[in-house]
Amino acid sequence: MKYLFYLVILLSQAPLFSHAQSNYKPGYVVNSKNDTLKGFIDYREWNKNPKEVNFKQNLAASPQKFTPVNANAFAITDAEYYEKFIVKISTSEIQPDKLSLAPDTAYVTDTVFLKNLVNGKTISLYEFTNSQKSSFYILDKLTRQINYLKQYLFYADDQQSVSNLNIYNNQLTRLAYEYQPGNKKLLSHTRVASYSESSLKAVAIELNGGNATQQAVHSSSGIRFFAGAGIRYSKLQFNSPTGAGPFSNGMHDSYTSPVLTAGVDFLANKYTEKIAFRFEFQAAAGSYQFSENYTNVYDTQNSLAIKQFHLSAIPQIIYNFYNADKLKVFIDLGAAMNVFKYNNYDFVISRTFGGTTSVDRQNKYPDLENFTVSFPIKGGVRINKCLELYGAYYLPASVTRYSFFSAAQSSIQVGANYIFR
């Protein structure tokens, strides 16, 4: 539990870390004079369109701040591209508890960076996300006009159901008639396209005759593999408040053993690596030795020797709350599916009276589970993208099914993983 305490202390300092972190990636800025400045941009996993970015011409330089006031565009190489536009931003709500009783067509006009999704000869598709919702825009390359793809949600008269006013389908259909006349397949797509990035991307590419590019990459997700080793301290404790168990309440033993790890990470964004979904395999082996003496009519000794082989498959989620390029500090939560194999152990009761000793053996008692689920809490650091150092605490999980007593196993583990890139 000491590890869990230290982990809580570490997490409490997360806000201090967040101010210092940076993640500079190759990119460029187009300034207000339309000069292209090549260098590095502090790339964050933006959930909303950024209002400003930090830029360095080289990694040793001091950062410059660019906003829609002094920049026309910026890009992270092979990842994302943003361009400045003056646009109408819809203020209508999409949350059910905030919907109006009629289409809310109100908007504000603002100068913002729009994220480019599709760049074509005829039209380009952009996205703007704020705390309220995501909105999509179409730039007509021939007229140089950019228009909001309109969708409004509101309650019907009975206030029991939500209605959609999908004007964007008509907007896309008009563009299809103008730039791809006779393309019946495209017309059918524009009429049923959903208001989502993937659906609108597909239509935008078709509107360009299938020759459009996507300056925002097709997918920012990624995959990486790892392997490593560590040391595990495991404890098996009997809880027998009624005195009906093989050992007294709180009796425990522990072992320390090496553990081997390997697995794969699925990255939500391979450029920031802030969140990863990990599937990990672990293997370890060890033994417990229990011995307890007490006296009543006889001098009695209860003993138990268990060898345990332990395999785990652990799906988990990793979150880097400090996420600089060469140093990441993370917390990791998961669920370990544990498979155990035991030796042919015996529970031995030795009774001595008057110099005579009798021995009783109960094979496979107590009956230990071959499968359990436990919950690890892990924290650590990743250095230079490849070396991961961690500590983990596995919450106690019962390995028996008896009514009057139980045995629970918990573990503390430290180790290192090497990430293959």
CSV table of N, CA and C in Angstrom, one decimal, residues 52-185:
chain,number,residue,atom,x,y,z
A,52,GLU,N,-3.8,29.4,-30.5
A,52,GLU,CA,-2.4,29.9,-30.6
A,52,GLU,C,-1.5,28.7,-30.6
A,53,VAL,N,-0.3,28.8,-31.2
A,53,VAL,CA,0.7,27.7,-31.1
A,53,VAL,C,2.0,28.3,-30.9
A,54,ASN,N,2.9,27.5,-30.3
A,54,ASN,CA,4.3,27.9,-30.0
A,54,ASN,C,5.2,27.3,-31.1
A,55,PHE,N,6.1,28.1,-31.7
A,55,PHE,CA,6.9,27.7,-32.8
A,55,PHE,C,8.4,28.1,-32.5
A,56,LYS,N,9.2,27.1,-32.9
A,56,LYS,CA,10.7,27.4,-32.8
A,56,LYS,C,11.3,27.1,-34.2
A,57,GLN,N,12.2,27.9,-34.6
A,57,GLN,CA,12.9,27.7,-35.9
A,57,GLN,C,13.9,26.6,-35.7
A,58,ASN,N,14.4,26.4,-34.5
A,58,ASN,CA,15.2,25.2,-34.2
A,58,ASN,C,15.0,24.9,-32.7
A,59,LEU,N,15.3,23.7,-32.3
A,59,LEU,CA,14.9,23.3,-30.9
A,59,LEU,C,15.6,24.0,-29.8
A,60,ALA,N,16.7,24.7,-30.2
A,60,ALA,CA,17.5,25.5,-29.2
A,60,ALA,C,16.9,26.9,-29.1
A,61,ALA,N,16.1,27.3,-30.0
A,61,ALA,CA,15.6,28.7,-30.0
A,61,ALA,C,14.5,28.9,-29.0
A,62,SER,N,14.3,30.2,-28.7
A,62,SER,CA,13.1,30.6,-27.9
A,62,SER,C,11.9,30.5,-28.6
A,63,PRO,N,10.8,30.1,-28.0
A,63,PRO,CA,9.5,29.9,-28.8
A,63,PRO,C,8.9,31.2,-29.1
A,64,GLN,N,8.2,31.2,-30.3
A,64,GLN,CA,7.4,32.4,-30.8
A,64,GLN,C,6.0,31.9,-30.8
A,65,LYS,N,5.1,32.9,-30.4
A,65,LYS,CA,3.7,32.6,-30.3
A,65,LYS,C,3.0,33.1,-31.6
A,66,PHE,N,2.2,32.2,-32.2
A,66,PHE,CA,1.4,32.6,-33.4
A,66,PHE,C,0.0,32.3,-33.2
A,67,THR,N,-0.8,33.3,-33.6
A,67,THR,CA,-2.3,33.3,-33.5
A,67,THR,C,-2.9,33.7,-34.8
A,68,PRO,N,-4.2,33.7,-35.0
A,68,PRO,CA,-4.8,34.2,-36.2
A,68,PRO,C,-4.5,35.6,-36.6
A,69,VAL,N,-3.9,36.4,-35.6
A,69,VAL,CA,-3.5,37.8,-35.9
A,69,VAL,C,-2.3,37.8,-36.7
A,70,ASN,N,-1.3,37.0,-36.4
A,70,ASN,CA,0.0,37.1,-37.1
A,70,ASN,C,0.4,35.8,-37.9
A,71,ALA,N,-0.6,34.9,-38.1
A,71,ALA,CA,-0.3,33.7,-38.9
A,71,ALA,C,-1.5,33.4,-39.8
A,72,ASN,N,-1.3,32.9,-41.0
A,72,ASN,CA,-2.3,32.5,-41.9
A,72,ASN,C,-2.6,31.0,-41.9
A,73,ALA,N,-1.6,30.3,-41.5
A,73,ALA,CA,-1.7,28.8,-41.4
A,73,ALA,C,-0.5,28.2,-40.7
A,74,PHE,N,-0.7,27.0,-40.2
A,74,PHE,CA,0.5,26.2,-39.7
A,74,PHE,C,0.2,24.8,-39.9
A,75,ALA,N,1.3,24.0,-39.8
A,75,ALA,CA,1.1,22.5,-40.0
A,75,ALA,C,2.1,21.8,-39.2
A,76,ILE,N,1.7,20.6,-38.7
A,76,ILE,CA,2.7,19.6,-38.1
A,76,ILE,C,2.9,18.6,-39.2
A,77,THR,N,4.1,18.4,-39.6
A,77,THR,CA,4.5,17.6,-40.8
A,77,THR,C,3.8,16.2,-40.7
A,78,ASP,N,3.1,15.8,-41.7
A,78,ASP,CA,2.5,14.5,-41.9
A,78,ASP,C,1.4,14.3,-40.8
A,79,ALA,N,1.0,15.3,-40.1
A,79,ALA,CA,0.0,15.1,-39.1
A,79,ALA,C,-1.3,16.0,-39.2
A,80,GLU,N,-1.1,17.3,-39.0
A,80,GLU,CA,-2.3,18.2,-39.1
A,80,GLU,C,-1.9,19.5,-39.8
A,81,TYR,N,-2.9,20.1,-40.4
A,81,TYR,CA,-2.8,21.4,-41.1
A,81,TYR,C,-4.0,22.3,-40.7
A,82,TYR,N,-3.7,23.5,-40.3
A,82,TYR,CA,-4.7,24.5,-39.9
A,82,TYR,C,-4.5,25.7,-40.8
A,83,GLU,N,-5.6,26.3,-41.1
A,83,GLU,CA,-5.6,27.5,-42.0
A,83,GLU,C,-6.6,28.6,-41.4
A,84,LYS,N,-6.2,29.8,-41.5
A,84,LYS,CA,-7.0,30.9,-40.9
A,84,LYS,C,-8.2,31.3,-41.8
A,85,PHE,N,-9.4,31.4,-41.3
A,85,PHE,CA,-10.5,31.9,-42.0
A,85,PHE,C,-11.4,32.8,-41.1
A,86,ILE,N,-12.1,33.7,-41.7
A,86,ILE,CA,-13.2,34.4,-41.0
A,86,ILE,C,-14.5,33.6,-41.3
A,87,VAL,N,-15.1,33.1,-40.3
A,87,VAL,CA,-16.2,32.2,-40.6
A,87,VAL,C,-17.4,32.5,-39.6
A,88,LYS,N,-18.6,32.0,-40.0
A,88,LYS,CA,-19.7,32.1,-39.1
A,88,LYS,C,-19.7,30.8,-38.2
A,89,ILE,N,-19.8,30.9,-36.9
A,89,ILE,CA,-19.7,29.8,-36.0
A,89,ILE,C,-21.1,29.7,-35.4
A,90,SER,N,-21.7,28.5,-35.6
A,90,SER,CA,-23.0,28.3,-35.1
A,90,SER,C,-23.0,28.2,-33.5
A,91,THR,N,-24.0,28.8,-32.9
A,91,THR,CA,-24.0,28.8,-31.4
A,91,THR,C,-25.2,27.8,-31.0
A,92,SER,N,-25.8,27.1,-31.9
A,92,SER,CA,-26.9,26.2,-31.5
A,92,SER,C,-26.3,25.1,-30.7
A,93,GLU,N,-27.2,24.5,-29.8
A,93,GLU,CA,-26.8,23.5,-28.9
A,93,GLU,C,-27.0,22.1,-29.5
A,94,ILE,N,-26.3,21.1,-29.0
A,94,ILE,CA,-26.5,19.7,-29.4
A,94,ILE,C,-26.8,18.8,-28.2
A,95,GLN,N,-26.6,19.3,-27.0
A,95,GLN,CA,-26.9,18.5,-25.8
A,95,GLN,C,-28.4,18.5,-25.6
A,96,PRO,N,-29.0,17.3,-25.4
A,96,PRO,CA,-30.4,17.1,-25.3
A,96,PRO,C,-31.0,18.1,-24.2
A,97,ASP,N,-30.4,18.3,-23.1
A,97,ASP,CA,-31.0,19.1,-22.1
A,97,ASP,C,-30.9,20.6,-22.4
A,98,LYS,N,-30.3,21.0,-23.5
A,98,LYS,CA,-30.1,22.4,-23.9
A,98,LYS,C,-30.8,22.7,-25.2
A,99,LEU,N,-31.5,21.8,-25.8
A,99,LEU,CA,-32.0,22.0,-27.1
A,99,LEU,C,-33.2,23.0,-27.1
A,100,SER,N,-33.3,23.8,-28.1
A,100,SER,CA,-34.5,24.7,-28.2
A,100,SER,C,-35.7,24.0,-28.8
A,101,LEU,N,-36.8,24.7,-28.9
A,101,LEU,CA,-38.0,24.1,-29.5
A,101,LEU,C,-38.2,24.4,-30.9
A,102,ALA,N,-37.2,25.0,-31.5
A,102,ALA,CA,-37.2,25.3,-33.0
A,102,ALA,C,-35.7,25.4,-33.4
A,103,PRO,N,-35.4,25.3,-34.7
A,103,PRO,CA,-34.0,25.4,-35.1
A,103,PRO,C,-33.4,26.8,-34.7
A,104,ASP,N,-32.3,26.7,-34.0
A,104,ASP,CA,-31.6,27.9,-33.6
A,104,ASP,C,-30.5,28.2,-34.6
A,105,THR,N,-30.7,29.2,-35.4
A,105,THR,CA,-29.8,29.5,-36.5
A,105,THR,C,-28.8,30.6,-36.1
A,106,ALA,N,-28.7,31.0,-34.9
A,106,ALA,CA,-27.8,32.1,-34.4
A,106,ALA,C,-26.4,31.7,-34.6
A,107,TYR,N,-25.5,32.7,-34.8
A,107,TYR,CA,-24.1,32.4,-35.0
A,107,TYR,C,-23.3,33.7,-34.6
A,108,VAL,N,-22.0,33.4,-34.4
A,108,VAL,CA,-21.1,34.5,-34.2
A,108,VAL,C,-20.1,34.5,-35.3
A,109,THR,N,-19.5,35.6,-35.7
A,109,THR,CA,-18.4,35.7,-36.7
A,109,THR,C,-17.1,35.8,-36.0
A,110,ASP,N,-16.1,35.0,-36.4
A,110,ASP,CA,-14.8,35.0,-35.7
A,110,ASP,C,-13.7,34.6,-36.7
A,111,THR,N,-12.5,35.0,-36.4
A,111,THR,CA,-11.3,34.6,-37.1
A,111,THR,C,-10.6,33.5,-36.4
A,112,VAL,N,-10.6,32.3,-37.0
A,112,VAL,CA,-10.1,31.1,-36.3
A,112,VAL,C,-9.2,30.3,-37.2
A,113,PHE,N,-8.5,29.4,-36.6
A,113,PHE,CA,-7.8,28.4,-37.3
A,113,PHE,C,-8.7,27.2,-37.6
A,114,LEU,N,-9.0,26.8,-38.8
A,114,LEU,CA,-9.8,25.6,-39.1
A,114,LEU,C,-8.8,24.5,-39.5
A,115,LYS,N,-9.2,23.3,-39.0
A,115,LYS,CA,-8.4,22.1,-39.3
A,115,LYS,C,-8.8,21.6,-40.7
A,116,ASN,N,-7.8,21.4,-41.6
A,116,ASN,CA,-8.1,20.9,-42.9
A,116,ASN,C,-8.2,19.4,-42.9
A,117,LEU,N,-9.3,18.9,-43.4
A,117,LEU,CA,-9.5,17.4,-43.5
A,117,LEU,C,-9.3,16.9,-44.9
A,118,VAL,N,-9.7,17.7,-45.9
A,118,VAL,CA,-9.5,17.3,-47.3
A,118,VAL,C,-9.1,18.5,-48.1
A,119,ASN,N,-8.1,18.3,-48.9
A,119,ASN,CA,-7.6,19.4,-49.7
A,119,ASN,C,-7.7,19.0,-51.2
A,120,GLY,N,-8.7,19.6,-51.9
A,120,GLY,CA,-8.9,19.2,-53.3
A,120,GLY,C,-8.8,20.4,-54.3
A,121,LYS,N,-8.8,20.1,-55.6
A,121,LYS,CA,-8.7,21.1,-56.6
A,121,LYS,C,-10.0,21.9,-56.7
A,122,THR,N,-11.1,21.3,-56.4
A,122,THR,CA,-12.4,21.9,-56.5
A,122,THR,C,-12.9,22.5,-55.1
A,123,ILE,N,-12.9,21.6,-54.1
A,123,ILE,CA,-13.4,22.0,-52.8
A,123,ILE,C,-12.4,21.4,-51.8
A,124,SER,N,-12.4,22.0,-50.6
A,124,SER,CA,-11.7,21.5,-49.4
A,124,SER,C,-12.6,21.5,-48.2
A,125,LEU,N,-12.4,20.5,-47.4
A,125,LEU,CA,-13.2,20.3,-46.2
A,125,LEU,C,-12.4,20.7,-44.9
A,126,TYR,N,-13.1,21.5,-44.0
A,126,TYR,CA,-12.5,21.9,-42.8
A,126,TYR,C,-13.4,21.6,-41.6
A,127,GLU,N,-12.7,21.6,-40.4
A,127,GLU,CA,-13.5,21.3,-39.2
A,127,GLU,C,-13.1,22.3,-38.1
A,128,PHE,N,-14.1,22.7,-37.3
A,128,PHE,CA,-13.9,23.6,-36.2
A,128,PHE,C,-14.6,23.0,-35.0
A,129,THR,N,-13.8,22.8,-33.9
A,129,THR,CA,-14.3,22.2,-32.7
A,129,THR,C,-14.1,23.1,-31.5
A,130,ASN,N,-15.1,23.4,-30.8
A,130,ASN,CA,-15.0,24.2,-29.6
A,130,ASN,C,-15.6,23.4,-28.4
A,131,SER,N,-15.8,24.0,-27.3
A,131,SER,CA,-16.3,23.3,-26.1
A,131,SER,C,-17.8,22.9,-26.4
A,132,GLN,N,-18.4,23.4,-27.4
A,132,GLN,CA,-19.9,23.2,-27.6
A,132,GLN,C,-20.1,22.0,-28.5
A,133,LYS,N,-19.3,22.0,-29.7
A,133,LYS,CA,-19.6,20.9,-30.7
A,133,LYS,C,-18.5,21.0,-31.8
A,134,SER,N,-18.6,20.1,-32.7
A,134,SER,CA,-17.8,20.2,-33.9
A,134,SER,C,-18.6,20.6,-35.1
A,135,SER,N,-18.1,21.5,-35.9
A,135,SER,CA,-18.8,22.1,-37.1
A,135,SER,C,-17.9,21.9,-38.3
A,136,PHE,N,-18.5,21.7,-39.5
A,136,PHE,CA,-17.7,21.5,-40.7
A,136,PHE,C,-18.0,22.6,-41.7
A,137,TYR,N,-16.9,22.8,-42.5
A,137,TYR,CA,-17.0,23.9,-43.5
A,137,TYR,C,-16.5,23.4,-44.8
A,138,ILE,N,-17.1,23.9,-45.9
A,138,ILE,CA,-16.7,23.6,-47.3
A,138,ILE,C,-16.1,24.9,-47.9
A,139,LEU,N,-14.9,24.8,-48.4
A,139,LEU,CA,-14.3,25.9,-49.2
A,139,LEU,C,-14.4,25.6,-50.7
A,140,ASP,N,-15.1,26.5,-51.4
A,140,ASP,CA,-15.2,26.3,-52.9
A,140,ASP,C,-14.0,27.0,-53.5
A,141,LYS,N,-13.1,26.2,-54.1
A,141,LYS,CA,-11.8,26.8,-54.6
A,141,LYS,C,-12.0,27.7,-55.7
A,142,LEU,N,-13.1,27.6,-56.5
A,142,LEU,CA,-13.3,28.5,-57.6
A,142,LEU,C,-13.9,29.8,-57.2
A,143,THR,N,-14.8,29.9,-56.2
A,143,THR,CA,-15.3,31.1,-55.8
A,143,THR,C,-14.6,31.7,-54.6
A,144,ARG,N,-13.7,30.9,-53.9
A,144,ARG,CA,-13.0,31.2,-52.7
A,144,ARG,C,-13.9,31.6,-51.6
A,145,GLN,N,-15.1,31.0,-51.6
A,145,GLN,CA,-16.1,31.2,-50.5
A,145,GLN,C,-16.1,30.0,-49.6
A,146,ILE,N,-16.1,30.2,-48.3
A,146,ILE,CA,-16.2,29.1,-47.3
A,146,ILE,C,-17.5,29.2,-46.6
A,147,ASN,N,-18.2,28.1,-46.5
A,147,ASN,CA,-19.5,28.0,-46.0
A,147,ASN,C,-19.7,27.0,-44.9
A,148,TYR,N,-20.4,27.3,-43.9
A,148,TYR,CA,-20.7,26.4,-42.8
A,148,TYR,C,-21.7,25.3,-43.3
A,149,LEU,N,-21.4,24.1,-43.1
A,149,LEU,CA,-22.3,23.0,-43.4
A,149,LEU,C,-23.3,22.9,-42.3
A,150,LYS,N,-24.5,23.3,-42.6
A,150,LYS,CA,-25.5,23.6,-41.6
A,150,LYS,C,-26.3,22.3,-41.1
A,151,GLN,N,-26.3,22.1,-39.8
A,151,GLN,CA,-27.1,21.1,-39.2
A,151,GLN,C,-27.6,21.7,-37.9
A,152,TYR,N,-28.9,21.6,-37.6
A,152,TYR,CA,-29.5,22.1,-36.4
A,152,TYR,C,-30.4,21.0,-35.7
A,153,LEU,N,-30.2,20.8,-34.4
A,153,LEU,CA,-31.0,19.9,-33.6
A,153,LEU,C,-31.9,20.7,-32.8
A,154,PHE,N,-33.2,20.2,-32.6
A,154,PHE,CA,-34.1,20.8,-31.8
A,154,PHE,C,-35.2,19.8,-31.4
A,155,TYR,N,-36.0,20.2,-30.4
A,155,TYR,CA,-37.1,19.4,-30.0
A,155,TYR,C,-38.3,19.6,-30.9
A,156,ALA,N,-39.0,18.5,-31.2
A,156,ALA,CA,-40.3,18.6,-31.9
A,156,ALA,C,-41.3,19.1,-30.9
A,157,ASP,N,-42.5,19.4,-31.4
A,157,ASP,CA,-43.6,20.0,-30.7
A,157,ASP,C,-43.9,19.3,-29.4
A,158,ASP,N,-43.9,18.0,-29.4
A,158,ASP,CA,-44.2,17.2,-28.3
A,158,ASP,C,-43.1,17.1,-27.2
A,159,GLN,N,-42.0,17.7,-27.6
A,159,GLN,CA,-40.8,17.7,-26.7
A,159,GLN,C,-40.4,16.3,-26.2
A,160,GLN,N,-40.8,15.3,-27.0
A,160,GLN,CA,-40.4,13.9,-26.6
A,160,GLN,C,-39.3,13.4,-27.5
A,161,SER,N,-39.1,14.0,-28.7
A,161,SER,CA,-38.1,13.5,-29.7
A,161,SER,C,-37.3,14.6,-30.2
A,162,VAL,N,-36.1,14.3,-30.7
A,162,VAL,CA,-35.2,15.3,-31.2
A,162,VAL,C,-35.3,15.2,-32.7
A,163,SER,N,-35.4,16.4,-33.4
A,163,SER,CA,-35.5,16.5,-34.8
A,163,SER,C,-34.2,17.1,-35.3
A,164,ASN,N,-33.8,16.7,-36.5
A,164,ASN,CA,-32.6,17.2,-37.2
A,164,ASN,C,-33.1,18.0,-38.4
A,165,LEU,N,-32.5,19.2,-38.6
A,165,LEU,CA,-32.6,20.0,-39.8
A,165,LEU,C,-31.3,19.9,-40.5
A,166,ASN,N,-31.2,19.0,-41.5
A,166,ASN,CA,-29.9,18.6,-42.1
A,166,ASN,C,-29.8,19.4,-43.4
A,167,ILE,N,-29.5,20.7,-43.3
A,167,ILE,CA,-29.4,21.5,-44.5
A,167,ILE,C,-28.1,21.1,-45.3
A,168,TYR,N,-27.1,20.6,-44.6
A,168,TYR,CA,-25.8,20.3,-45.2
A,168,TYR,C,-26.0,19.3,-46.4
A,169,ASN,N,-27.0,18.4,-46.3
A,169,ASN,CA,-27.2,17.4,-47.4
A,169,ASN,C,-27.5,18.1,-48.7
A,170,ASN,N,-28.4,19.2,-48.6
A,170,ASN,CA,-28.7,19.9,-49.8
A,170,ASN,C,-27.5,20.7,-50.3
A,171,GLN,N,-26.7,21.3,-49.3
A,171,GLN,CA,-25.5,22.0,-49.8
A,171,GLN,C,-24.5,21.1,-50.5
A,172,LEU,N,-24.3,19.9,-50.0
A,172,LEU,CA,-23.5,19.0,-50.7
A,172,LEU,C,-24.0,18.5,-52.1
A,173,THR,N,-25.3,18.3,-52.1
A,173,THR,CA,-26.0,17.9,-53.4
A,173,THR,C,-25.8,19.0,-54.4
A,174,ARG,N,-26.0,20.3,-54.1
A,174,ARG,CA,-25.8,21.3,-55.0
A,174,ARG,C,-24.4,21.3,-55.6
A,175,LEU,N,-23.4,21.1,-54.7
A,175,LEU,CA,-22.0,21.0,-55.2
A,175,LEU,C,-21.8,19.8,-56.1
A,176,ALA,N,-22.5,18.7,-55.8
A,176,ALA,CA,-22.3,17.6,-56.7
A,176,ALA,C,-22.9,17.8,-58.1
A,177,TYR,N,-24.1,18.5,-58.1
A,177,TYR,CA,-24.6,18.9,-59.5
A,177,TYR,C,-23.7,19.8,-60.2
A,178,GLU,N,-23.0,20.7,-59.5
A,178,GLU,CA,-22.1,21.7,-60.1
A,178,GLU,C,-20.8,21.1,-60.6
A,179,TYR,N,-20.2,20.3,-59.8
A,179,TYR,CA,-18.8,19.8,-60.1
A,179,TYR,C,-18.7,18.4,-60.6
A,180,GLN,N,-19.8,17.6,-60.3
A,180,GLN,CA,-19.8,16.2,-60.8
A,180,GLN,C,-21.1,15.8,-61.4
A,181,PRO,N,-21.6,16.6,-62.4
A,181,PRO,CA,-22.9,16.3,-63.0
A,181,PRO,C,-23.0,14.9,-63.6
A,182,GLY,N,-24.1,14.3,-63.4
A,182,GLY,CA,-24.2,12.9,-63.9
A,182,GLY,C,-23.7,11.8,-63.0
A,183,ASN,N,-23.0,12.2,-61.9
A,183,ASN,CA,-22.5,11.2,-61.0
A,183,ASN,C,-23.6,10.8,-60.0
A,184,LYS,N,-24.4,9.8,-60.4
A,184,LYS,CA,-25.5,9.4,-59.6
A,184,LYS,C,-25.1,8.8,-58.3
A,185,LYS,N,-24.0,8.1,-58.3
A,185,LYS,CA,-23.5,7.5,-57.0
A,185,LYS,C,-23.2,8.6,-56.0
